[in-house]
XYZ file of C-alpha atoms in Angstrom:
381
model
C -80.448 -17.543 -121.392
C -82.291 -15.946 -119.090
C -86.738 -15.791 -118.111
C -89.689 -12.985 -117.546
C -95.133 -7.743 -121.304
C -97.357 -5.741 -120.806
C -100.584 -5.202 -121.115
C -102.340 -6.013 -117.677
C -103.772 -8.712 -117.137
C -105.100 -9.773 -120.597
C -100.659 -9.933 -121.633
C -99.855 -11.538 -118.514
C -102.751 -14.113 -119.278
C -101.529 -14.942 -122.539
C -98.209 -15.350 -121.468
C -98.835 -17.349 -118.302
C -98.764 -20.830 -118.683
C -94.787 -21.131 -118.595
C -95.508 -20.945 -114.660
C -93.920 -22.046 -112.153
C -92.466 -25.311 -113.835
C -90.908 -22.087 -116.108
C -88.621 -20.851 -113.426
C -87.389 -23.898 -111.889
C -87.001 -24.612 -115.426
C -84.462 -20.733 -114.885
C -82.511 -21.673 -112.745
C -80.733 -24.313 -114.972
C -79.863 -22.210 -117.108
C -77.358 -19.992 -114.928
C -75.005 -23.192 -115.462
C -74.952 -23.634 -119.657
C -74.912 -19.764 -121.245
C -76.971 -18.726 -123.680
C -74.408 -19.146 -126.777
C -76.281 -16.069 -128.834
C -74.762 -13.521 -130.428
C -72.456 -12.071 -127.839
C -71.071 -14.681 -126.469
C -67.684 -14.359 -127.385
C -65.563 -11.897 -126.284
C -64.647 -10.148 -122.811
C -67.666 -12.320 -121.855
C -65.857 -15.670 -123.017
C -62.959 -14.600 -121.622
C -63.824 -14.091 -118.630
C -63.353 -17.715 -117.133
C -59.881 -17.392 -116.234
C -60.406 -14.441 -114.488
C -59.492 -13.457 -111.287
C -63.066 -12.686 -109.224
C -64.527 -8.971 -109.034
C -63.628 -7.308 -105.433
C -65.484 -5.629 -103.473
C -69.351 -7.990 -103.907
C -70.809 -8.097 -100.758
C -71.922 -11.273 -101.187
C -75.401 -12.364 -99.566
C -75.926 -16.048 -98.673
C -77.064 -19.377 -100.487
C -80.131 -18.403 -102.956
C -81.328 -18.287 -106.313
C -82.668 -15.403 -107.572
C -84.986 -15.854 -111.027
C -85.024 -12.819 -112.952
C -86.524 -12.745 -116.942
C -87.595 -10.341 -119.490
C -85.594 -8.207 -122.430
C -83.326 -9.861 -124.569
C -81.559 -5.902 -125.270
C -79.862 -7.017 -121.555
C -78.957 -10.600 -123.119
C -75.389 -10.262 -123.215
C -74.546 -7.803 -120.930
C -76.795 -10.175 -118.319
C -74.051 -13.119 -119.109
C -71.787 -10.910 -118.414
C -72.805 -9.441 -115.047
C -74.444 -13.022 -113.638
C -70.320 -14.569 -114.915
C -68.838 -11.892 -112.935
C -71.329 -11.857 -110.148
C -71.544 -15.745 -109.296
C -67.090 -16.148 -108.913
C -67.120 -13.348 -106.202
C -71.064 -15.260 -104.597
C -70.453 -18.941 -105.659
C -73.628 -20.041 -103.325
C -76.309 -17.452 -105.169
C -77.726 -18.373 -108.481
C -78.791 -15.434 -110.770
C -81.232 -17.173 -113.297
C -82.172 -14.549 -116.338
C -84.380 -15.717 -119.411
C -84.765 -12.859 -122.116
C -88.207 -13.921 -123.128
C -88.467 -10.285 -124.279
C -89.391 -7.427 -122.687
C -93.725 -8.170 -122.879
C -92.832 -11.528 -121.473
C -90.449 -10.413 -118.376
C -93.267 -7.257 -117.059
C -95.613 -10.263 -117.256
C -93.981 -13.277 -115.393
C -92.717 -10.467 -112.827
C -96.535 -9.178 -111.960
C -97.841 -12.656 -111.741
C -95.228 -13.648 -109.296
C -93.367 -15.814 -111.252
C -89.835 -14.099 -111.141
C -87.574 -11.329 -108.666
C -87.271 -9.067 -111.001
C -88.057 -8.135 -114.840
C -85.590 -6.803 -117.006
C -87.311 -4.341 -119.994
C -86.376 -1.825 -121.459
C -89.557 0.340 -121.672
C -91.306 1.423 -117.575
C -94.186 -0.863 -116.568
C -97.330 1.259 -118.075
C -99.764 3.347 -114.904
C -102.203 0.335 -114.791
C -99.150 -2.686 -114.195
C -97.632 -0.956 -111.404
C -101.033 -0.765 -110.186
C -101.017 -3.995 -110.814
C -98.011 -5.067 -109.529
C -99.598 -3.992 -105.919
C -101.344 -7.498 -105.995
C -97.587 -8.885 -106.241
C -95.283 -5.847 -104.197
C -97.266 -6.596 -100.479
C -97.813 -2.755 -99.352
C -95.556 -1.143 -102.444
C -95.329 -1.161 -106.129
C -93.207 -2.055 -108.808
C -90.544 0.426 -109.787
C -88.429 0.338 -112.574
C -85.098 0.751 -112.100
C -82.433 1.884 -115.390
C -79.389 -0.708 -114.936
C -77.448 0.042 -118.964
C -77.697 1.586 -122.512
C -77.384 1.533 -125.362
C -77.818 2.108 -128.981
C -80.708 0.242 -131.300
C -78.389 -0.539 -133.978
C -80.219 -0.138 -137.856
C -78.680 -2.915 -138.976
C -78.897 -4.226 -143.542
C -77.665 -6.982 -146.365
C -76.715 -4.889 -148.992
C -73.706 -6.558 -150.113
C -71.490 -3.983 -151.491
C -72.436 -0.743 -149.948
C -70.810 -0.433 -147.293
C -71.287 2.741 -145.403
C -75.631 3.635 -145.705
C -77.251 7.143 -144.970
C -80.100 6.957 -143.412
C -83.063 9.735 -141.554
C -86.235 9.251 -139.703
C -88.574 9.938 -142.401
C -86.858 7.499 -144.511
C -86.787 4.907 -141.854
C -91.209 5.489 -140.941
C -91.019 4.644 -144.941
C -89.182 1.550 -145.046
C -90.534 -0.352 -141.790
C -94.659 1.189 -143.200
C -94.213 -0.466 -146.250
C -94.509 1.964 -149.070
C -90.370 2.978 -149.575
C -90.165 -0.311 -151.263
C -86.575 -0.524 -153.543
C -83.627 0.431 -152.120
C -83.189 2.869 -155.564
C -85.941 4.899 -153.861
C -85.424 7.982 -154.804
C -85.314 8.971 -150.573
C -82.163 6.901 -150.093
C -80.404 8.151 -152.794
C -80.738 11.489 -151.798
C -79.549 10.884 -149.071
C -76.830 8.582 -150.574
C -75.324 10.541 -153.404
C -72.561 8.073 -155.345
C -73.433 4.830 -153.333
C -74.630 2.068 -155.872
C -78.105 1.154 -154.426
C -79.650 -1.664 -156.182
C -83.193 -1.424 -157.720
C -83.428 -4.712 -154.601
C -86.663 -4.682 -153.396
C -86.534 -4.001 -149.345
C -87.330 -5.781 -146.762
C -87.883 -4.778 -143.840
C -88.296 -7.703 -140.668
C -89.289 -5.752 -137.145
C -89.703 -8.142 -134.148
C -92.899 -10.804 -133.863
C -92.785 -10.330 -129.859
C -93.520 -7.398 -127.535
C -90.700 -6.521 -127.063
C -89.092 -3.239 -125.286
C -86.765 -2.338 -128.432
C -89.620 -2.171 -130.796
C -91.243 0.871 -128.021
C -87.871 2.491 -128.253
C -87.751 2.504 -132.408
C -91.566 3.502 -132.943
C -91.165 6.216 -129.602
C -87.820 7.084 -131.699
C -90.022 7.633 -135.579
C -93.038 9.153 -134.026
C -91.154 11.507 -132.094
C -88.646 12.264 -134.962
C -91.039 11.693 -138.005
C -94.007 12.376 -136.692
C -95.829 12.803 -140.025
C -94.191 9.758 -141.161
C -94.881 7.968 -138.750
C -98.615 7.672 -137.141
C -98.047 4.816 -134.690
C -97.843 4.216 -131.629
C -95.143 3.766 -129.506
C -96.085 0.250 -128.466
C -94.589 -2.624 -127.647
C -96.178 -4.686 -130.446
C -95.247 -3.661 -134.018
C -97.506 -1.805 -135.428
C -97.328 -0.736 -138.872
C -97.438 -2.460 -142.229
C -96.329 -6.004 -143.722
C -92.514 -7.487 -143.559
C -91.604 -10.060 -142.541
C -90.945 -10.869 -138.265
C -88.453 -13.177 -136.167
C -88.886 -13.478 -132.578
C -86.139 -12.101 -130.434
C -83.181 -9.723 -131.170
C -81.035 -12.784 -132.280
C -84.131 -14.032 -134.368
C -84.231 -10.557 -136.094
C -80.608 -10.269 -136.762
C -80.318 -13.490 -137.624
C -83.486 -13.386 -140.956
C -81.173 -9.917 -142.012
C -78.298 -11.623 -142.012
C -79.889 -14.639 -144.454
C -81.509 -12.268 -146.473
C -80.438 -10.040 -149.020
C -81.983 -6.507 -149.259
C -83.421 -7.090 -146.110
C -83.158 -4.036 -142.312
C -84.079 -4.909 -139.237
C -83.532 -3.743 -136.426
C -81.669 -4.937 -132.973
C -79.572 -3.889 -130.448
C -75.642 -3.355 -131.360
C -74.298 -6.203 -129.582
C -75.668 -8.281 -132.576
C -74.809 -6.324 -134.601
C -70.942 -6.815 -133.579
C -71.270 -9.995 -132.754
C -73.025 -11.729 -136.299
C -71.072 -9.072 -138.399
C -73.951 -6.846 -139.809
C -73.282 -3.669 -141.037
C -75.242 -0.673 -139.315
C -77.074 2.599 -140.738
C -75.702 6.251 -140.105
C -78.281 8.151 -138.901
C -78.850 11.392 -140.282
C -79.860 13.723 -137.302
C -79.831 17.285 -138.672
C -76.545 17.642 -137.631
C -73.406 18.492 -139.732
C -72.799 14.740 -139.222
C -74.941 11.286 -139.656
C -74.497 9.073 -136.484
C -72.790 5.905 -136.042
C -74.523 3.987 -133.864
C -71.841 2.938 -130.638
C -71.527 3.372 -126.974
C -70.335 6.618 -127.336
C -72.876 8.475 -129.509
C -75.432 6.320 -127.068
C -74.093 7.383 -123.765
C -74.567 10.940 -125.695
C -78.326 10.673 -126.779
C -78.703 8.816 -122.826
C -77.331 12.123 -121.203
C -80.549 14.096 -122.624
C -82.593 11.946 -120.437
C -83.986 13.000 -117.527
C -85.293 11.064 -114.544
C -89.348 11.412 -114.617
C -90.326 8.940 -111.867
C -92.321 9.299 -108.974
C -90.810 8.541 -106.141
C -88.528 5.183 -106.308
C -88.963 4.530 -110.041
C -86.008 6.313 -112.085
C -88.139 5.398 -115.463
C -86.575 7.949 -118.050
C -87.961 10.290 -120.637
C -86.285 11.258 -123.487
C -86.441 14.285 -125.859
C -86.338 13.214 -129.594
C -85.937 14.660 -132.668
C -83.292 17.225 -131.247
C -80.091 15.586 -131.429
C -77.147 17.211 -129.971
C -74.234 16.699 -132.920
C -71.965 13.132 -132.695
C -75.653 12.180 -130.705
C -77.008 9.165 -131.843
C -81.015 9.221 -131.474
C -82.010 6.201 -131.314
C -81.225 4.483 -128.301
C -82.720 2.812 -125.149
C -82.047 2.137 -121.195
C -83.128 -1.238 -120.342
C -84.242 -1.327 -116.966
C -84.530 -3.998 -113.565
C -88.259 -4.062 -112.349
C -88.367 -5.120 -108.986
C -90.679 -4.246 -105.660
C -90.038 -1.053 -103.703
C -91.720 -3.107 -100.937
C -92.556 -6.311 -100.499
C -90.460 -8.187 -102.324
C -89.587 -11.600 -101.147
C -87.615 -12.235 -98.309
C -86.151 -14.775 -99.199
C -84.479 -13.454 -103.000
C -84.053 -9.777 -101.434
C -80.366 -10.092 -99.193
C -79.450 -11.420 -102.438
C -81.136 -9.529 -105.339
C -79.491 -6.156 -103.915
C -76.494 -7.854 -103.781
C -76.319 -8.318 -107.237
C -78.226 -5.548 -108.360
C -75.743 -3.041 -106.529
C -72.978 -5.024 -108.000
C -74.295 -4.455 -111.699
C -74.793 -0.890 -110.822
C -71.683 -0.452 -109.524
C -68.178 1.195 -110.985
C -67.060 -1.927 -111.637
C -70.848 -3.854 -113.430
C -70.663 -0.949 -115.048
C -67.235 -0.112 -116.522
C -67.190 -2.646 -118.634
C -70.291 -1.832 -120.683
C -68.805 0.009 -123.552
C -66.371 -3.279 -124.340
C -69.639 -5.204 -124.947
C -71.573 -2.803 -126.987
C -73.494 -1.311 -124.601
C -73.608 2.252 -122.544
C -72.727 3.033 -119.331
C -75.513 5.276 -117.002
C -73.772 8.552 -116.055
C -72.619 8.714 -113.559
C -75.427 10.732 -111.353
C -77.696 8.399 -112.033
C -75.742 4.600 -110.990
C -75.563 6.532 -108.193
C -79.304 7.283 -107.397
C -79.920 3.538 -108.841
C -77.451 2.010 -106.018
C -79.353 3.939 -103.341
C -82.614 2.983 -104.144
C -81.360 -0.765 -103.776
C -79.979 -0.135 -100.618
C -84.210 0.499 -100.132
C -85.831 -2.027 -101.618
C -87.566 -4.372 -99.019
């Protein structure tokens, strides 16, 4: 389970009621697991595994964090592995969504926030009140594809492109046998069923990354900005990636977006994306890594936020990807949690922490980026 929204003071105030009680409650989550999608497979089978070797453990400490549901499943794995090696440290992460994670960190309720999008300039400025003598920075920690899942029994392979996705999620393409969909799927038996698009109801980095892709790859069809809140018209909504995948799984004719780990664990088929290259691309850790490799570090100083170019996908590169960040202070971290925070993040960015990601449907960081993250973590104060 997990603990930490995104629009400066207004958003922070909106999600503030949890306060210190939320942090205390979150610390109880460490031993109970989340039990949501992705809680099986490698993570579940690690219960009898030996502790990861080579982790430099800190002394006893409790480290609360919250935020992105995209990193919910990998965070469960990392926490389990880390605490086997370092039983004196309690890492608690509450998957409230990227917006809430940023907000809780910015008001000092957690030691780190998880977000699928980098902080905005006004949020960085606000962070100086929490990071004494410093500012908040974004550290990429894992990547992965945003799968577009659908519920259409009998249609086992579905291809869509950016303009068609934009029309579907903006409620302008309303039936599954629409001409735009038929043109991309010749020979498929597409029903006249009404399409029910489902989006996130909470502020979400996954939403922001999807909207960034649509705005970048199909600007004429998607006139909306890439915000954490949903911008288009119509459709249903649900809280968190687990809520969206549950809605899609239970509603015939529906379509939604969520991280690949949720699609895989819930057995929801995923759309292949026509990027204009020779073959449409399915979401996978490997195809997402190819997409992430084209990103560049755009942050200043110790900040490592990445910038993507949409609409220029190479062959085999899945275009709807996200990088999920840990938000920390470069200076001014709390002395009580800093050693354990650095120890934990050093592990998550290590070869050991990254090498298992493909097995749980995430994409590891490129080696050059992971090395830079570890160097930055060592310099935190």
